[in-house]
PDB file of N, CA and C in Angstrom:
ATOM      1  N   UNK A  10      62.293 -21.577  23.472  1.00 80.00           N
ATOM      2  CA  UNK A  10      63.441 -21.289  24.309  1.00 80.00           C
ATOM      3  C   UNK A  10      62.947 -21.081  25.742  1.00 80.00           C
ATOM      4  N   UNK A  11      63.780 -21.486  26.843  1.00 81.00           N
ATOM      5  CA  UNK A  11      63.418 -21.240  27.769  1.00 81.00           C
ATOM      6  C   UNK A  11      64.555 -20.352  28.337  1.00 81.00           C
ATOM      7  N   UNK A  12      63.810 -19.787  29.760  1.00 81.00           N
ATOM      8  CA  UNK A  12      64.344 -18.186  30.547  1.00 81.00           C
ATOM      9  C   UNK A  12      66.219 -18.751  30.899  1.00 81.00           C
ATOM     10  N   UNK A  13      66.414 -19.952  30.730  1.00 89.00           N
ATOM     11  CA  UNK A  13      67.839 -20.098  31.244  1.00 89.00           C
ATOM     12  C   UNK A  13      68.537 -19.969  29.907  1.00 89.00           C
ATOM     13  N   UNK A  14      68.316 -20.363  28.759  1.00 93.00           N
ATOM     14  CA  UNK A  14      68.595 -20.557  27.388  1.00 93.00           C
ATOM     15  C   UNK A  14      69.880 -19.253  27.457  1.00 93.00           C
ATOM     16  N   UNK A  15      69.443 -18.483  27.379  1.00 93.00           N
ATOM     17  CA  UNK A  15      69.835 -17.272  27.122  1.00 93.00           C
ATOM     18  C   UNK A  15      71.482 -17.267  27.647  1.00 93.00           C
ATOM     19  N   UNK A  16      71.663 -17.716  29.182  1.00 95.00           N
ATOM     20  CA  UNK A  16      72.504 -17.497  29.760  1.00 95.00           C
ATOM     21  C   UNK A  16      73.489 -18.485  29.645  1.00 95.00           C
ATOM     22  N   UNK A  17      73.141 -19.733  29.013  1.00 97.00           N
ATOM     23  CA  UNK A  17      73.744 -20.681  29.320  1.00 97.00           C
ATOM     24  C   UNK A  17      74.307 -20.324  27.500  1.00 97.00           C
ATOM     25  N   UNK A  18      73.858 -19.977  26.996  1.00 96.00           N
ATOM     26  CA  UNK A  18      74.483 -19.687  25.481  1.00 96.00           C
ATOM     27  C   UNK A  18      75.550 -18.528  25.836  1.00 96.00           C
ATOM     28  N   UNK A  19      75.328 -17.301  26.255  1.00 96.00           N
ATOM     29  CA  UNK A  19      76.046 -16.526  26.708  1.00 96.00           C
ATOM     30  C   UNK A  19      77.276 -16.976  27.554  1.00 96.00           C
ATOM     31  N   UNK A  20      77.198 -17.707  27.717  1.00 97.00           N
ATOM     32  CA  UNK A  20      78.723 -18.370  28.816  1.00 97.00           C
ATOM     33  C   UNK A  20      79.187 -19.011  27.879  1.00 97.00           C
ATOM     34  N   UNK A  21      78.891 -20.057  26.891  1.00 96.00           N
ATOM     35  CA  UNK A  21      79.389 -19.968  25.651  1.00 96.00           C
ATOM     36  C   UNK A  21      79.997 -19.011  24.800  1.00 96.00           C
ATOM     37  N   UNK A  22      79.206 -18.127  24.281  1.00 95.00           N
ATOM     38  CA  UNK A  22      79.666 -17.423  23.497  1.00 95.00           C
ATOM     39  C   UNK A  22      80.446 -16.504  24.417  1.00 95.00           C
ATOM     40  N   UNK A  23      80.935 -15.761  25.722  1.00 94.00           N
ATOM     41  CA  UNK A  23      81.430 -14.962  26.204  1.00 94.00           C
ATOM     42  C   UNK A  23      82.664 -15.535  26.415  1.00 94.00           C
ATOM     43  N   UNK A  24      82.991 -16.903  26.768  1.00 94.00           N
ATOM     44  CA  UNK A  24      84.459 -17.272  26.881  1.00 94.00           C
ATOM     45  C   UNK A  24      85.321 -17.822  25.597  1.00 94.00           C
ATOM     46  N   UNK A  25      84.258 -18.008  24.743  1.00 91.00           N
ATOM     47  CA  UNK A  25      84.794 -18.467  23.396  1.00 91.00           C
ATOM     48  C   UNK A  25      85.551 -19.397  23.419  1.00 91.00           C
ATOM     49  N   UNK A  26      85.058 -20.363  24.350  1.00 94.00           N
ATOM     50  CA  UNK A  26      86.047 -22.021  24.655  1.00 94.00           C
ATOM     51  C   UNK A  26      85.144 -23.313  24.465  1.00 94.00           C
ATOM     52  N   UNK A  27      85.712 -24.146  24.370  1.00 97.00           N
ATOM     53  CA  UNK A  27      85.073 -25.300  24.163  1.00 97.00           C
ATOM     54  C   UNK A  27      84.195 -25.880  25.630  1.00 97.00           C
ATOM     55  N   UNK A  28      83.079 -25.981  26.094  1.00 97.00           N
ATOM     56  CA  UNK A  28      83.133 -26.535  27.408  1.00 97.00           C
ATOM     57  C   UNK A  28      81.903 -27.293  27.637  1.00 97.00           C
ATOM     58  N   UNK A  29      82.202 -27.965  28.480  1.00 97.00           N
ATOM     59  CA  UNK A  29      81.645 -29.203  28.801  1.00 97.00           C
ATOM     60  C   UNK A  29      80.012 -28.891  30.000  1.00 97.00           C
ATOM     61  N   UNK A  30      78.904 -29.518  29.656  1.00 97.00           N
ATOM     62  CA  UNK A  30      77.843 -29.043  30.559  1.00 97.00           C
ATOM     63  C   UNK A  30      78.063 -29.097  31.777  1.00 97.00           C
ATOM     64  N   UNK A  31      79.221 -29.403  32.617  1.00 97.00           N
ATOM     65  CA  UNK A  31      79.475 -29.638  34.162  1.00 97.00           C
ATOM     66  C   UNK A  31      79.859 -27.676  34.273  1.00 97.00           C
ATOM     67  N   UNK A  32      80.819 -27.961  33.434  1.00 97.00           N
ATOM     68  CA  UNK A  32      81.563 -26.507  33.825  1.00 97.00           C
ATOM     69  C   UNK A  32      80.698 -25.364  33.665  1.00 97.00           C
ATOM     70  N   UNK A  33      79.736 -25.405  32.319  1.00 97.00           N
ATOM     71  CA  UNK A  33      78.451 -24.182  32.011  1.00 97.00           C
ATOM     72  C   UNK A  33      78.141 -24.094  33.204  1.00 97.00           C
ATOM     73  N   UNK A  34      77.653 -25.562  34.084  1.00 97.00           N
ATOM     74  CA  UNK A  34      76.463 -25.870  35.174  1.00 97.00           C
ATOM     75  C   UNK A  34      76.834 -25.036  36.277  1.00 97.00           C
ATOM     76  N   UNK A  35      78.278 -25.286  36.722  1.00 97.00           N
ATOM     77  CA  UNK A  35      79.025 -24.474  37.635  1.00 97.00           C
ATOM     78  C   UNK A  35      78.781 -23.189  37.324  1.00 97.00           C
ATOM     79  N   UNK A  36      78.725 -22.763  36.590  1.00 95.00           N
ATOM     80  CA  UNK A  36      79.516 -20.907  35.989  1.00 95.00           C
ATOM     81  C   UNK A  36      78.263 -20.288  35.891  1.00 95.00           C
ATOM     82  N   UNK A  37      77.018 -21.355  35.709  1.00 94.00           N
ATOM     83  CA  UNK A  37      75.885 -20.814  35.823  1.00 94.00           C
ATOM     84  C   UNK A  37      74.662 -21.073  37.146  1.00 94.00           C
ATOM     85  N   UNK A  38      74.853 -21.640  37.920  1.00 95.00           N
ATOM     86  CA  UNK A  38      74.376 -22.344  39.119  1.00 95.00           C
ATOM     87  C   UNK A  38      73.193 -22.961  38.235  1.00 95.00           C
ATOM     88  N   UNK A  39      72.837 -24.159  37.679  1.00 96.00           N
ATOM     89  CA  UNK A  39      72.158 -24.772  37.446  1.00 96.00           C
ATOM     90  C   UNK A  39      72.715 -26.285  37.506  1.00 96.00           C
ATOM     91  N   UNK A  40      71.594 -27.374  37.121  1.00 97.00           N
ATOM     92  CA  UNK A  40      72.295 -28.844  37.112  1.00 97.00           C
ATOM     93  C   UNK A  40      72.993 -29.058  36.115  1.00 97.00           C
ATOM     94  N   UNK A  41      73.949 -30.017  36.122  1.00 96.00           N
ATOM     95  CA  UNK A  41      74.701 -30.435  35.040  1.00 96.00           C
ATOM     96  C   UNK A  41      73.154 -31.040  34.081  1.00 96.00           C
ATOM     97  N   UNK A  42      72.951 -31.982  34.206  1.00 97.00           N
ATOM     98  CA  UNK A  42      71.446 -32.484  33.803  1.00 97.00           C
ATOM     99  C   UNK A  42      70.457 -31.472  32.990  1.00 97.00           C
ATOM    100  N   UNK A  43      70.222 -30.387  33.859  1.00 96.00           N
ATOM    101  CA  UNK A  43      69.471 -29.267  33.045  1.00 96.00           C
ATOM    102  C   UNK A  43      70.115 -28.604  31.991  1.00 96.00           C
ATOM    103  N   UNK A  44      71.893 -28.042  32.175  1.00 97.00           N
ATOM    104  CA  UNK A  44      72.409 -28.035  31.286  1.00 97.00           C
ATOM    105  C   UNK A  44      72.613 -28.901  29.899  1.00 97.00           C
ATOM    106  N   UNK A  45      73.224 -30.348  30.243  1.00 96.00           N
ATOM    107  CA  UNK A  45      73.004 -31.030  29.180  1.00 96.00           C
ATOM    108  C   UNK A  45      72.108 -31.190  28.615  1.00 96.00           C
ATOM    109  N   UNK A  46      70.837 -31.425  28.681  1.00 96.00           N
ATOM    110  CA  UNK A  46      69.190 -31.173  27.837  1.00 96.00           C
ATOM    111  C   UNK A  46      69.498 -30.194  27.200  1.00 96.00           C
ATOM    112  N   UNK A  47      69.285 -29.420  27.372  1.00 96.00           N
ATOM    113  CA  UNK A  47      69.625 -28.061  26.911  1.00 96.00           C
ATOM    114  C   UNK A  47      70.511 -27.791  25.501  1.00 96.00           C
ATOM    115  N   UNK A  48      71.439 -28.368  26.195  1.00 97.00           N
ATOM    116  CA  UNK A  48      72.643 -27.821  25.333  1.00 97.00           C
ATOM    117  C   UNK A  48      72.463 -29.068  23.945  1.00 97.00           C
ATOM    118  N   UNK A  49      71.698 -30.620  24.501  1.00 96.00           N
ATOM    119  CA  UNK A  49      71.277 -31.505  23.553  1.00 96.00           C
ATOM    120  C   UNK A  49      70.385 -30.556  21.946  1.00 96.00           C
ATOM    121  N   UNK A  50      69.423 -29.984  23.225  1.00 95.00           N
ATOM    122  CA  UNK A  50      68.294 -29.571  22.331  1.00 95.00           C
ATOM    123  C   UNK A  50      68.928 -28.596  21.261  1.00 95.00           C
ATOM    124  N   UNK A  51      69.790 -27.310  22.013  1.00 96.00           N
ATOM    125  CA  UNK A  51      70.707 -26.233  21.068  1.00 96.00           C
ATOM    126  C   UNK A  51      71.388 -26.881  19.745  1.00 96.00           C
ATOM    127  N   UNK A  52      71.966 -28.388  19.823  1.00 96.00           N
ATOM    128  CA  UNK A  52      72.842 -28.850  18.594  1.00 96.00           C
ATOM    129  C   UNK A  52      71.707 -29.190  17.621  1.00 96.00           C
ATOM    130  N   UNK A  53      70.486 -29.455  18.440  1.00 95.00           N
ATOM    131  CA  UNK A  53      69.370 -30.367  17.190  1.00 95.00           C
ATOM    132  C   UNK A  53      69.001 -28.568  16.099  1.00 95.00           C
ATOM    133  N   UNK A  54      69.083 -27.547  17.232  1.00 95.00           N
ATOM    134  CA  UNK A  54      68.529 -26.516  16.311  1.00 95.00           C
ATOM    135  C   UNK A  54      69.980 -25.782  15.533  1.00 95.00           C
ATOM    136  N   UNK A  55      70.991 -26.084  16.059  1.00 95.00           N
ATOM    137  CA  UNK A  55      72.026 -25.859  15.227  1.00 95.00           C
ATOM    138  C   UNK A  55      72.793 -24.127  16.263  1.00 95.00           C
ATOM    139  N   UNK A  56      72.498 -24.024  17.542  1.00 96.00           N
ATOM    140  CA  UNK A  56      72.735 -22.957  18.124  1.00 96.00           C
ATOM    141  C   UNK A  56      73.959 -23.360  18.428  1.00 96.00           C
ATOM    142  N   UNK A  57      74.704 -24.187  19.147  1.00 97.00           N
ATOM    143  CA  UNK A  57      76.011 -24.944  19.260  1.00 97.00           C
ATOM    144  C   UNK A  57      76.113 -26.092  18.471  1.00 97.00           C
ATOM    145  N   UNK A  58      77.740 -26.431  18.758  1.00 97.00           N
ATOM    146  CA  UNK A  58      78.466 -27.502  17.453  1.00 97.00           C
ATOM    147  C   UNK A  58      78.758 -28.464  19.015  1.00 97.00           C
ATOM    148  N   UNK A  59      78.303 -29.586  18.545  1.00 97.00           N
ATOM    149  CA  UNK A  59      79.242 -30.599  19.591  1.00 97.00           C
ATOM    150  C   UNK A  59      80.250 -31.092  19.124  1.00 97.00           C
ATOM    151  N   UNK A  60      81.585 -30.522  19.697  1.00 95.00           N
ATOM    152  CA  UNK A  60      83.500 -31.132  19.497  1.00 95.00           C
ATOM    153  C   UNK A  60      83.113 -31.932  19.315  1.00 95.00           C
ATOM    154  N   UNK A  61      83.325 -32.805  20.548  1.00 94.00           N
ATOM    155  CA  UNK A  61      82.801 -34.083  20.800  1.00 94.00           C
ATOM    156  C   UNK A  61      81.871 -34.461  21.771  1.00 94.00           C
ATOM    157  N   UNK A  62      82.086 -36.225  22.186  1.00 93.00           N
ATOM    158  CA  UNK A  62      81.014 -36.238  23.030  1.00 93.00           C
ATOM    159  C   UNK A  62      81.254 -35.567  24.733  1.00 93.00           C
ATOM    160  N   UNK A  63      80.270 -34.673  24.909  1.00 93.00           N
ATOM    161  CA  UNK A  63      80.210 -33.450  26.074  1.00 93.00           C
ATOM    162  C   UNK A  63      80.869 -32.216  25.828  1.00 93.00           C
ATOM    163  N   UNK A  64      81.210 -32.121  25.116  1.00 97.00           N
ATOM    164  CA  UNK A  64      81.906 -31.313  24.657  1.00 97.00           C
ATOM    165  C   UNK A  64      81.398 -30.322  24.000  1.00 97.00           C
ATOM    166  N   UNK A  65      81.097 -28.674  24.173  1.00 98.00           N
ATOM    167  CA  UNK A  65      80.430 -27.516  23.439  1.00 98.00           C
ATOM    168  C   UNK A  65      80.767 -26.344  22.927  1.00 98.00           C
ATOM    169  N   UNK A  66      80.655 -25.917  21.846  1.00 97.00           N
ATOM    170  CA  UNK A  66      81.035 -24.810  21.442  1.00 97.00           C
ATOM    171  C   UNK A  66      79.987 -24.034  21.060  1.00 97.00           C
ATOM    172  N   UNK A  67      79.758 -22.699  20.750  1.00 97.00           N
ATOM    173  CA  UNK A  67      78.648 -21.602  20.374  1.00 97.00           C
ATOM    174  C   UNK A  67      78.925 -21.912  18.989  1.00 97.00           C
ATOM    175  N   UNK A  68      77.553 -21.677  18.488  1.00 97.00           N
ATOM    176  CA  UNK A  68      78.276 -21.900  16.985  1.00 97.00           C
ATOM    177  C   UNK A  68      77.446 -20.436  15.828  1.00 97.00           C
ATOM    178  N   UNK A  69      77.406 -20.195  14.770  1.00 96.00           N
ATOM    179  CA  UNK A  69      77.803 -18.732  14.175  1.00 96.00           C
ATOM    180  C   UNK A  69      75.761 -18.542  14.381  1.00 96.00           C
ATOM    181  N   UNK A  70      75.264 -19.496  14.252  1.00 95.00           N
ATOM    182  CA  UNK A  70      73.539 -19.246  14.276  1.00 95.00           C
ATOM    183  C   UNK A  70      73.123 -18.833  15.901  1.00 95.00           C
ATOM    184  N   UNK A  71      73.866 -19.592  16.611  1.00 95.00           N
ATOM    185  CA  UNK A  71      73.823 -19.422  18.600  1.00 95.00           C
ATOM    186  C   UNK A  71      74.506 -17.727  18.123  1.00 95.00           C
ATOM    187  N   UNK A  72      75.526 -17.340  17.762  1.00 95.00           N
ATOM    188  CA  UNK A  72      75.973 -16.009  18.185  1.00 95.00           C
ATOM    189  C   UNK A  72      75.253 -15.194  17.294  1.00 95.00           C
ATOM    190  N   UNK A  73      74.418 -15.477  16.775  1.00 95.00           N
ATOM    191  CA  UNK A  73      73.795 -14.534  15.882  1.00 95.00           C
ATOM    192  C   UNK A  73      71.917 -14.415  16.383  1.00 95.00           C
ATOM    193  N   UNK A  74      71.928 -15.831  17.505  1.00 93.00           N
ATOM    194  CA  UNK A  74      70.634 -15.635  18.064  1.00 93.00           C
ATOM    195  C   UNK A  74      71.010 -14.546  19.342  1.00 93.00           C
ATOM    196  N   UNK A  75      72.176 -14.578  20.031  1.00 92.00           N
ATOM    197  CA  UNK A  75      72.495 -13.808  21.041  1.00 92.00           C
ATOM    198  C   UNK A  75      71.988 -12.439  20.660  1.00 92.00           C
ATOM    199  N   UNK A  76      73.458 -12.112  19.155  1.00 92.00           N
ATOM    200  CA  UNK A  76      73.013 -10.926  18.615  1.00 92.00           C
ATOM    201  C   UNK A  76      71.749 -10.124  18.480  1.00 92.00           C
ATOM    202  N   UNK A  77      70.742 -11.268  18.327  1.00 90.00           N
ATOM    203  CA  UNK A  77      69.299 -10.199  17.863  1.00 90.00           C
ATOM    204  C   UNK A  77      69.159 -10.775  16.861  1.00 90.00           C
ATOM    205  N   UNK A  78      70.298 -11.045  16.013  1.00 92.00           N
ATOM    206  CA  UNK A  78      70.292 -11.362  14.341  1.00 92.00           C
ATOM    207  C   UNK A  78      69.092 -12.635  13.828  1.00 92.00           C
ATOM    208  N   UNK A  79      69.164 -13.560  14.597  1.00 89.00           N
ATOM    209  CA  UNK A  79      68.514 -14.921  14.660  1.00 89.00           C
ATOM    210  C   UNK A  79      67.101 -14.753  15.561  1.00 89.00           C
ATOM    211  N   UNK A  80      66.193 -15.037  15.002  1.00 87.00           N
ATOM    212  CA  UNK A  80      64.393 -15.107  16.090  1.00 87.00           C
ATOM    213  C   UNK A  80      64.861 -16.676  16.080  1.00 87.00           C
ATOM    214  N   UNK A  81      64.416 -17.233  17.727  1.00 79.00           N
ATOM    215  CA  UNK A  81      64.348 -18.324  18.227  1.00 79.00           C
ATOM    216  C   UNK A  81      63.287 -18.894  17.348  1.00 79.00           C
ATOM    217  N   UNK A  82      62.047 -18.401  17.294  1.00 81.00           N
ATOM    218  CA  UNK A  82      60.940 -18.890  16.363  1.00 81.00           C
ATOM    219  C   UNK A  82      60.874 -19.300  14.479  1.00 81.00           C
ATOM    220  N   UNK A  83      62.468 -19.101  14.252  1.00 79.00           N
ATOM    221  CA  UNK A  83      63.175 -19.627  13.019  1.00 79.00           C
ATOM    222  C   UNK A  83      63.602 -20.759  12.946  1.00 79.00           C
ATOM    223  N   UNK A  84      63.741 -21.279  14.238  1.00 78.00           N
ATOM    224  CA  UNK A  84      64.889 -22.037  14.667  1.00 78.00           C
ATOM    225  C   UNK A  84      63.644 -23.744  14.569  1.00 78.00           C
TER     226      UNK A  84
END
């Protein structure tokens, strides 16, 4: 995981909406680009669900890595 990981899941899980890596990118001052990697890599480990295509949701393993509940090093 890297030091942005954290935050960019948290804007996920804090609005509890579906959203797209432009809008994370905004809400978090990072690139859309850095976001999407990112958020690619999160579906391969199962931390978010992709709706569809661009499209993101937190998903119950992402809110349970927030929690504490989940070690990244499981993942």
């Amino acid at each position: 995981m890297k030091p942005t990981d954290d935050q960019i899941l948290e804007i996920l899980g804090d609005s509890g909406l579906v959203l797209s890596p432009s809008i994370i990118a905004f809400n978090a001052g990072f690139t859309r680009t850095h976001v999407n990697n990112r958020l690619s890599e999160f579906a391969e480990k199962g931390l978010v669900d992709r709706v569809e295509r661009g499209k993101y949701e937190i998903s119950e393993i992402g809110r349970g890595y927030l929690s504490g509940d989940v070690d990244a090093s499981e993942l």
